[in-house]
Tab-separated table of C-alpha atoms in Angstrom:
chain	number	residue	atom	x	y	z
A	270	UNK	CA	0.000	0.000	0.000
A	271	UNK	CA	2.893	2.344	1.257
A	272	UNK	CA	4.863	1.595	-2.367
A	273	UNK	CA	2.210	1.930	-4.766
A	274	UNK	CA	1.890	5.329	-2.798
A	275	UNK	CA	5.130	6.384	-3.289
A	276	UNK	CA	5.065	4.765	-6.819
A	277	UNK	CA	1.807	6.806	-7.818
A	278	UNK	CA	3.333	10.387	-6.486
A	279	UNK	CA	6.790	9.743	-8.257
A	280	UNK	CA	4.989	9.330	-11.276
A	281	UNK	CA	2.910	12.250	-10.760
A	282	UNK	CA	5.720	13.965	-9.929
A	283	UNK	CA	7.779	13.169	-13.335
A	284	UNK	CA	4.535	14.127	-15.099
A	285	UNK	CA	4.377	17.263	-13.520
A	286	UNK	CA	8.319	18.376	-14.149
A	287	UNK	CA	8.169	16.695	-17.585
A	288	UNK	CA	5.187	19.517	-18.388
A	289	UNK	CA	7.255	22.240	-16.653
A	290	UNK	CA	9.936	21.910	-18.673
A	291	UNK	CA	8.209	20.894	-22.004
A	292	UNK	CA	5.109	22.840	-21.579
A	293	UNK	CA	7.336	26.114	-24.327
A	294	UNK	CA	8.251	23.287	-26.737
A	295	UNK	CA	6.378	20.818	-29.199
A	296	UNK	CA	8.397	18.429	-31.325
A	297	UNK	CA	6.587	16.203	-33.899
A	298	UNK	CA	7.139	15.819	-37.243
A	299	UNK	CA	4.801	17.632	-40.185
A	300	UNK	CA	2.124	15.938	-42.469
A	301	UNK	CA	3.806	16.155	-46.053
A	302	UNK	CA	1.379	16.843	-48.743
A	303	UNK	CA	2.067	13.956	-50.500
A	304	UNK	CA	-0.411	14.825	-53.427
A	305	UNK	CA	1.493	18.199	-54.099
A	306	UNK	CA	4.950	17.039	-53.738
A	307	UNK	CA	4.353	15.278	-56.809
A	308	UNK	CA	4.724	18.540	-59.046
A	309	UNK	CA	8.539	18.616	-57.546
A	310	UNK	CA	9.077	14.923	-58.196
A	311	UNK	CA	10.443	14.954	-61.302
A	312	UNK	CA	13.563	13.179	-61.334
A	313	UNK	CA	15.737	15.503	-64.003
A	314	UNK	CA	14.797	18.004	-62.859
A	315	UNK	CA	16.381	20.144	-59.343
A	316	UNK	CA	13.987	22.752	-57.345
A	317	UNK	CA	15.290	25.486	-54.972
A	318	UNK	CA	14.124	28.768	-53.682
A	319	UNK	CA	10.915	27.636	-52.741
A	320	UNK	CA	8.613	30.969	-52.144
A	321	UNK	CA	5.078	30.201	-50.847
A	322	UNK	CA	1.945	32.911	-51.324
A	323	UNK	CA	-1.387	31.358	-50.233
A	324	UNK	CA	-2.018	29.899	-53.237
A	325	UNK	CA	0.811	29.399	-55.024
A	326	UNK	CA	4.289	28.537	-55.115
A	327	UNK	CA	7.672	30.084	-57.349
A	328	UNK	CA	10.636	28.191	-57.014
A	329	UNK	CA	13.894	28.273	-59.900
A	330	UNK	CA	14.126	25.552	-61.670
A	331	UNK	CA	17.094	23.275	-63.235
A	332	UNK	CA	15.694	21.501	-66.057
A	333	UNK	CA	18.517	19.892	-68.244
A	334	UNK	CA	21.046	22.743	-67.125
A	335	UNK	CA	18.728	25.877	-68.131
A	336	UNK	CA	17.833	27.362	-64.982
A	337	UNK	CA	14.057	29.256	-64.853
A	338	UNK	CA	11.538	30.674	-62.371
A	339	UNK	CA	8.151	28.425	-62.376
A	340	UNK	CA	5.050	29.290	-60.796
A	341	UNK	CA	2.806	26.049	-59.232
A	342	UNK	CA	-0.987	26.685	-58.623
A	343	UNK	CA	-0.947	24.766	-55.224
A	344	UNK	CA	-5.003	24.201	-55.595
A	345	UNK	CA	-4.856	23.363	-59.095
A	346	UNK	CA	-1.854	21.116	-59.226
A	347	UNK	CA	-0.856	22.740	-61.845
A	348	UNK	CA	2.627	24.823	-63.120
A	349	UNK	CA	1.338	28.133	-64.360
A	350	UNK	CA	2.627	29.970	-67.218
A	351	UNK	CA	4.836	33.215	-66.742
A	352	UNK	CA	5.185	34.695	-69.427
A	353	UNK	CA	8.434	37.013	-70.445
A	354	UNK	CA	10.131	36.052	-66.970
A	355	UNK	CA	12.519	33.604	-68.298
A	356	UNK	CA	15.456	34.459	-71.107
A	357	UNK	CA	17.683	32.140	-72.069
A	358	UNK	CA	20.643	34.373	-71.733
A	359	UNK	CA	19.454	35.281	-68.047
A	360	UNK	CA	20.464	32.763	-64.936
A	361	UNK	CA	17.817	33.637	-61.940
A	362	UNK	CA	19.130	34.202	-58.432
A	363	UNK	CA	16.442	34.622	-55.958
A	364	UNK	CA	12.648	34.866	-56.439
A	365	UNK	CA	9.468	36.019	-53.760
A	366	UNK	CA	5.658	35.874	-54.628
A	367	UNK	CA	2.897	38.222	-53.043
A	368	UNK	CA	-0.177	36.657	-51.376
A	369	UNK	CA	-2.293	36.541	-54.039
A	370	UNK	CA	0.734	35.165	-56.880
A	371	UNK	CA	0.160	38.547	-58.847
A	372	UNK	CA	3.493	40.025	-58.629
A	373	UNK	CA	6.600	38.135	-58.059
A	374	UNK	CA	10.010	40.233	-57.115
A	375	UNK	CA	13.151	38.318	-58.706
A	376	UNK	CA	17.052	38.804	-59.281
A	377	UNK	CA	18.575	37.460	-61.533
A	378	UNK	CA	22.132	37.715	-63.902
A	379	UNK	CA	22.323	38.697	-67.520
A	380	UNK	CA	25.828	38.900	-69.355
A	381	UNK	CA	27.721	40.993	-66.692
A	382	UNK	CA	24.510	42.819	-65.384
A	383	UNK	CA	23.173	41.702	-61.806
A	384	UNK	CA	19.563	43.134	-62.251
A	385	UNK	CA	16.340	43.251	-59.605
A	386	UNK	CA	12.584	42.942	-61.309
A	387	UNK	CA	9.358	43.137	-60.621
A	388	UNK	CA	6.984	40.949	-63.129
A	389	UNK	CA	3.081	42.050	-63.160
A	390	UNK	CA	1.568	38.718	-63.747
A	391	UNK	CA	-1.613	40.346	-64.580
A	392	UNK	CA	-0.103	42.501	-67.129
A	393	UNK	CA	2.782	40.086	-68.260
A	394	UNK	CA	5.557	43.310	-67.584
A	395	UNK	CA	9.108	42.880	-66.273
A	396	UNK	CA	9.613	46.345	-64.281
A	397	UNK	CA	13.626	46.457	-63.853
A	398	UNK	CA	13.940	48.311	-60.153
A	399	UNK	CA	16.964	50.838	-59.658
A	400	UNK	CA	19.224	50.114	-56.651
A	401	UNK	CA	20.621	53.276	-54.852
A	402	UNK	CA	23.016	53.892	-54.086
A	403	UNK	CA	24.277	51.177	-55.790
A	404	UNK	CA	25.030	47.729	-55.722
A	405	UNK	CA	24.952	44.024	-56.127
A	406	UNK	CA	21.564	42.036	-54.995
A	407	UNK	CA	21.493	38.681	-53.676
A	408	UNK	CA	18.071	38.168	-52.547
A	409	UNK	CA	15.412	39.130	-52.473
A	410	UNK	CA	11.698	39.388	-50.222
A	411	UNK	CA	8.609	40.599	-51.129
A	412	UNK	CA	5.307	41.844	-48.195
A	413	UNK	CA	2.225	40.332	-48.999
A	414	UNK	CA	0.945	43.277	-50.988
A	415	UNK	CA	3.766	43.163	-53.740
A	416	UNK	CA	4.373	46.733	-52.390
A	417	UNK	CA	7.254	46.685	-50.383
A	418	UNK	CA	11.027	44.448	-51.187
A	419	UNK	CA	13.295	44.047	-48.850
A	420	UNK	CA	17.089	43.324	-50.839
A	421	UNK	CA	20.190	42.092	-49.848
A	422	UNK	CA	22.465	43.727	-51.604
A	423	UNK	CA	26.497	44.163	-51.560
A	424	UNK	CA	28.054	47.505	-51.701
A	425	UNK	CA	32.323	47.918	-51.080
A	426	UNK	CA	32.191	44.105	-49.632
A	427	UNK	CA	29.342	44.115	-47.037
A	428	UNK	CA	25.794	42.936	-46.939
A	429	UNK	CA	23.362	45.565	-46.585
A	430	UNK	CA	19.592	45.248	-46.472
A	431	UNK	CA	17.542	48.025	-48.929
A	432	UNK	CA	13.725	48.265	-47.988
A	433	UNK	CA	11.904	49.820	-51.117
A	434	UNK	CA	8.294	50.373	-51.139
A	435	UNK	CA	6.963	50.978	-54.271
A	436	UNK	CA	3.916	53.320	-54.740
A	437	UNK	CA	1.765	51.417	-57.082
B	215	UNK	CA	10.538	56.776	-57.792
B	216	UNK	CA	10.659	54.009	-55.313
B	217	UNK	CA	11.638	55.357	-52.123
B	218	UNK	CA	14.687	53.234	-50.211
B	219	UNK	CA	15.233	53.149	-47.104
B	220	UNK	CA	18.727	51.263	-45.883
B	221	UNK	CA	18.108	49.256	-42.625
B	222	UNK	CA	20.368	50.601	-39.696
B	223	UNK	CA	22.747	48.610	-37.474
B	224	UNK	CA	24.266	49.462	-34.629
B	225	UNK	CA	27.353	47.418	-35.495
B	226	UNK	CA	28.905	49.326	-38.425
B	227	UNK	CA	30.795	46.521	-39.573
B	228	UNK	CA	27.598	43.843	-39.044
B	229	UNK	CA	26.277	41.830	-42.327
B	230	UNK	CA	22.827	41.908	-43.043
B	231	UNK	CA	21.558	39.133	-44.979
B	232	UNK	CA	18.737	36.899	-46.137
B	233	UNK	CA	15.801	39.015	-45.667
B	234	UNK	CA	12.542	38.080	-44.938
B	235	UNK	CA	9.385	40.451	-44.709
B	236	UNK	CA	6.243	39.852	-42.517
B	237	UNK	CA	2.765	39.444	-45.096
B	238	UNK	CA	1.645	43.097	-43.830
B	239	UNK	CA	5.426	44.994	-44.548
B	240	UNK	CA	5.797	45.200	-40.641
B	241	UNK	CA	8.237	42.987	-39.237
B	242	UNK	CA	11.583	42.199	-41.002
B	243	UNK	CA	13.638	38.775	-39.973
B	244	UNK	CA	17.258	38.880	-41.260
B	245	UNK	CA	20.807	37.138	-40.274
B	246	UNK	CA	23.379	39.019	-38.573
B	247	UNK	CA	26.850	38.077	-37.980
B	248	UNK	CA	26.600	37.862	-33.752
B	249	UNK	CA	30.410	37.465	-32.592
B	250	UNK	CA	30.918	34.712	-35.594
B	251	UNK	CA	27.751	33.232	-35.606
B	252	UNK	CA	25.238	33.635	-37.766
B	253	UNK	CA	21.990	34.553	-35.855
B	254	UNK	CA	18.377	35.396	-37.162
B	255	UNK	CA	17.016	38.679	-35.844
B	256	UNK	CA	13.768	40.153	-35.982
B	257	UNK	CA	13.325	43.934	-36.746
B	258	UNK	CA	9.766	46.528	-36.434
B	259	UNK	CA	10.536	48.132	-40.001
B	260	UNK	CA	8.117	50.701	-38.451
B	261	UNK	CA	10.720	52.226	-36.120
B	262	UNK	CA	13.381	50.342	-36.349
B	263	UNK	CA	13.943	48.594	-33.195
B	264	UNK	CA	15.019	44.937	-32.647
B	265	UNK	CA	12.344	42.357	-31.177
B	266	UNK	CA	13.334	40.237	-28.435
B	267	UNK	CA	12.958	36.627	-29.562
B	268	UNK	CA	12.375	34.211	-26.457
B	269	UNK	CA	13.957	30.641	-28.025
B	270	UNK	CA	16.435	31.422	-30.688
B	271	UNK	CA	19.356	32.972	-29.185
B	272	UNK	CA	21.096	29.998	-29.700
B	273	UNK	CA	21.723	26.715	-31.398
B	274	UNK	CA	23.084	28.930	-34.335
B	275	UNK	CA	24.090	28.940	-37.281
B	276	UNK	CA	20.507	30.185	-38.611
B	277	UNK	CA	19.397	30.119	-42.057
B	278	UNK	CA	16.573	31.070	-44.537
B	279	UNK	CA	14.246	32.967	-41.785
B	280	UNK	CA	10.697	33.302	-43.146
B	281	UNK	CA	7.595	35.370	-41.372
B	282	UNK	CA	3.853	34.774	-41.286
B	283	UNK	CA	1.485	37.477	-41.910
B	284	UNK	CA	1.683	39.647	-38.510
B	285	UNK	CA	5.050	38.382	-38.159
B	286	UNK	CA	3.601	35.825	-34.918
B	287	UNK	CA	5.901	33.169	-36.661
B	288	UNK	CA	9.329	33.347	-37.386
B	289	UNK	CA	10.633	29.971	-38.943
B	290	UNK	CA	14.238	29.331	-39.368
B	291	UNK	CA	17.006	26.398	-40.101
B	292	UNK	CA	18.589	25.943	-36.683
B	293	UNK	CA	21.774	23.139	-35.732
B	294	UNK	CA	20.953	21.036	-32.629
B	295	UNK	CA	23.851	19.218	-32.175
B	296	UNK	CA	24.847	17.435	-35.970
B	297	UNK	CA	21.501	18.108	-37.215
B	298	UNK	CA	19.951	20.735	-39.569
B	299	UNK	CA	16.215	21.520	-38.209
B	300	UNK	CA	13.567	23.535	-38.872
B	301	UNK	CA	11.734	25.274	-35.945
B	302	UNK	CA	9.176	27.928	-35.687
B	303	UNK	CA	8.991	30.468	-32.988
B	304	UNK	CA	5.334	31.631	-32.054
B	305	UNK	CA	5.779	35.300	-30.574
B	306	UNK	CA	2.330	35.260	-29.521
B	307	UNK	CA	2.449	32.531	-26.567
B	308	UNK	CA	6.501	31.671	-26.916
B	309	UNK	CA	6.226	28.342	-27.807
B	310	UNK	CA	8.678	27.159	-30.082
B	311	UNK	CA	8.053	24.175	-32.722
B	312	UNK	CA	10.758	21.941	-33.474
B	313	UNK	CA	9.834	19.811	-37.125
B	314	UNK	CA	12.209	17.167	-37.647
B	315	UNK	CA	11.556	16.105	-41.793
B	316	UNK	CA	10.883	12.877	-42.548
B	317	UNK	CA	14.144	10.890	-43.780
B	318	UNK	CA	16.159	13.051	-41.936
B	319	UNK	CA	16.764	14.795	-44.975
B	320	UNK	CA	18.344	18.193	-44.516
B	321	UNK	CA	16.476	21.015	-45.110
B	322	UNK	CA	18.769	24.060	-47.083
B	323	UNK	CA	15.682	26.958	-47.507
B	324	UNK	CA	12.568	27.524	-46.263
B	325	UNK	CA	9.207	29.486	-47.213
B	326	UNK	CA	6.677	29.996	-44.512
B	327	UNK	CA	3.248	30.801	-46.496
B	328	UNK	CA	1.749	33.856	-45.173
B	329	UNK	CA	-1.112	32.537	-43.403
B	330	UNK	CA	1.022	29.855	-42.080
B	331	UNK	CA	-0.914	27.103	-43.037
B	332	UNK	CA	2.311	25.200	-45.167
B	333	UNK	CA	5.615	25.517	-44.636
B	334	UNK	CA	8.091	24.472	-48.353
B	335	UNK	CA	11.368	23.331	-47.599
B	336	UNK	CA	13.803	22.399	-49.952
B	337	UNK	CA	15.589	19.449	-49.218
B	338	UNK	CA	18.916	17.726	-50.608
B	339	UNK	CA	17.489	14.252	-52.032
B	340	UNK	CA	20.312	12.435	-54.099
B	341	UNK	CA	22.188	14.552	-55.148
B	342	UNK	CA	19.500	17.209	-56.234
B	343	UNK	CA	17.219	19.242	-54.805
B	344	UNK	CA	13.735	19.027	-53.994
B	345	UNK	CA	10.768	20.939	-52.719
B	346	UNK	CA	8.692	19.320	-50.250
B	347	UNK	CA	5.129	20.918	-48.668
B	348	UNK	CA	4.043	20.535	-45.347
B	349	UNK	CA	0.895	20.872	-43.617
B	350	UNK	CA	1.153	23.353	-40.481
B	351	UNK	CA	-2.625	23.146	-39.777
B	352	UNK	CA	-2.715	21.026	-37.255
B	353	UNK	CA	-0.028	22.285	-35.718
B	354	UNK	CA	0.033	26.258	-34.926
B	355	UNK	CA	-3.281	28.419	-35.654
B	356	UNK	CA	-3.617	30.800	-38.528
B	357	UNK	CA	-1.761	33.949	-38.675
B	358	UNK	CA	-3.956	35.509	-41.350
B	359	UNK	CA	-4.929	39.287	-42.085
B	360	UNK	CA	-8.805	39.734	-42.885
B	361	UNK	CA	-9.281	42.529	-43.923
B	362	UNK	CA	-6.004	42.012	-46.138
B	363	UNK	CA	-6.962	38.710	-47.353
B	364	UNK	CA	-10.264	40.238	-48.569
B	365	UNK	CA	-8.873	42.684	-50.646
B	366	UNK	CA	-6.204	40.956	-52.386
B	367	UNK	CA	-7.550	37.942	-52.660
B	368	UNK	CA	-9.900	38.756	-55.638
B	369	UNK	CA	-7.608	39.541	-58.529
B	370	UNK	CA	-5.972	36.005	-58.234
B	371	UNK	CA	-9.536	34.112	-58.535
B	372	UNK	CA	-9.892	36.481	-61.751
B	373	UNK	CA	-13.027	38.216	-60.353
């Protein structure tokens, strides 16, 4: 009687330290999404940069050594054209998508040129932003809106971070 | 014109790198150079000042920081011990989320979606890399913006 007594409150005990100490942290792993992980499956071809908006996802591609930006429709399963994003003469760096997928900031290198855009996917347009004073960018994020970037960008051998908000 | 703004530092000599903006413009998560290490830290692009961030002040180096909506979740590649890991801080309660992957496959980048609903990670699978989607849902709540949601949520669905 005594022993399961003092069995029962060491237990209660452990519980009660093992929430104390735990009770800040979770550890479990995530659900994949299994049915949308198949648009990234394809063995040729390599996927990084991932950049999630609610719907949809950029990433850059390498697809038999040409290296693009593709758009996913996460609902639709579906890649999603972008038109005038991609030249073949052009090697993307780092991408971000608003919200709603309708603008997508990007970086990318042309001949000696280290450029940052803004493509309209409503209107199809590649907007080529000015950096000031200037420098080299790395990478790039984009708010929600598709208003405001923030850059990384390299100026006499340091990392700086630009914030430009754009007015329309 | 676009008007710039350059982000201060105390530390003249600091790095700033791998940006990451909140969904409403507000919050900005970046990694600074903290005596060697590389460290994520969050900044109010409003005035400027640097957000205390309960969990990760350690376990560095930190990678690929991404931010919800409101900025309530910071995710980030952290090292515990040999292992690359992704974790997510909740600012609202201070809870922090560790999420081993599957395979022990090591994650490399990150995207938090704005509502924080998925999480994409890309992953080094044989030799290439991969994207792979997770489900936060049952994990964390929403962070989501209404009122924003609302109003940019039409031009996508073509209405």
């Amino acid at each position: 009687m005594k022993l399961n007594f003092s069995i029962k409150t060491s237990f209660y005990s452990f519980y009660l330290i093992s929430l104390i100490f735990l009770g800040g942290c979770s550890n479990s792993q995530m659900r994949s999404l299994y049915g949308l992980n198949s648009l990234f499956s394809q063995p040729s071809i390599s996927y990084r940069e991932p950049s999630l908006g609610l719907k949809f996802l950029a990433t850059i591609v390498n697809d038999n050594g040409q290296e693009k930006i593709k758009l996913f429709d996460l609902r639709g399963k579906r890649s999603v054209a972008l038109p005038g994003i991609n030249r073949f003469d052009a090697q993307p760096i780092s991408v971000s998508i608003s919200a709603n997928g309708a603008r997508l900031a990007l970086i990318r290198q042309r001949v000696d040129q280290t450029e940052l855009l803004l493509y309209r996917r409503n209107l199809g347009t590649l907007q080529r932003l000015e950096i000031s004073p200037k420098g080299i960018p790395r990478r790039v994020s984009i708010d929600a809106s598709g208003k405001i970037l923030a850059v990384q960008v390299s100026r006499e051998g340091r990392w700086y971070i630009d914030v430009i908000r754009l007015q329309s | 014109m676009p008007q710039v703004d350059r982000l201060q530092d105390s530390f003249l000599t600091r790095s700033q790198e791998e940006p990451a903006l909140s969904g409403n413009g507000d919050k900005l998560a970046l990694i600074v150079d903290q005596n060697g290490k590389p460290s994520v830290q969050l900044r109010d692009l409003r005035n400027g000042k640097v957000l205390p961030l309960r969990h990760l002040v350690r376990h560095q180096p930190h990678s690929s920081p991404s931010l919800s909506w409101n900025g309530r979740y910071l995710a980030v590649i952290v090292q515990r011990g040999n292992r690359r890991m992704v974790v997510i801080e909740d600012s609202l309660n201070g809870r922090i989320h560790q999420l081993p992957l599957p395979g022990e496959r090591i994650p490399i980048r990150l995207s938090l979606s704005p509502d924080a609903a998925q999480l994409a990670v890309q992953v080094t699978d044989r030799g290439r890399w991969r994207i792979q989607l997770f489900d936060l849902s049952e994990k964390i709540e929403p962070d989501r913006s209404m009122g924003s949601l609302r109003s940019i949520d039409l031009p996508a669905l073509g209405k």
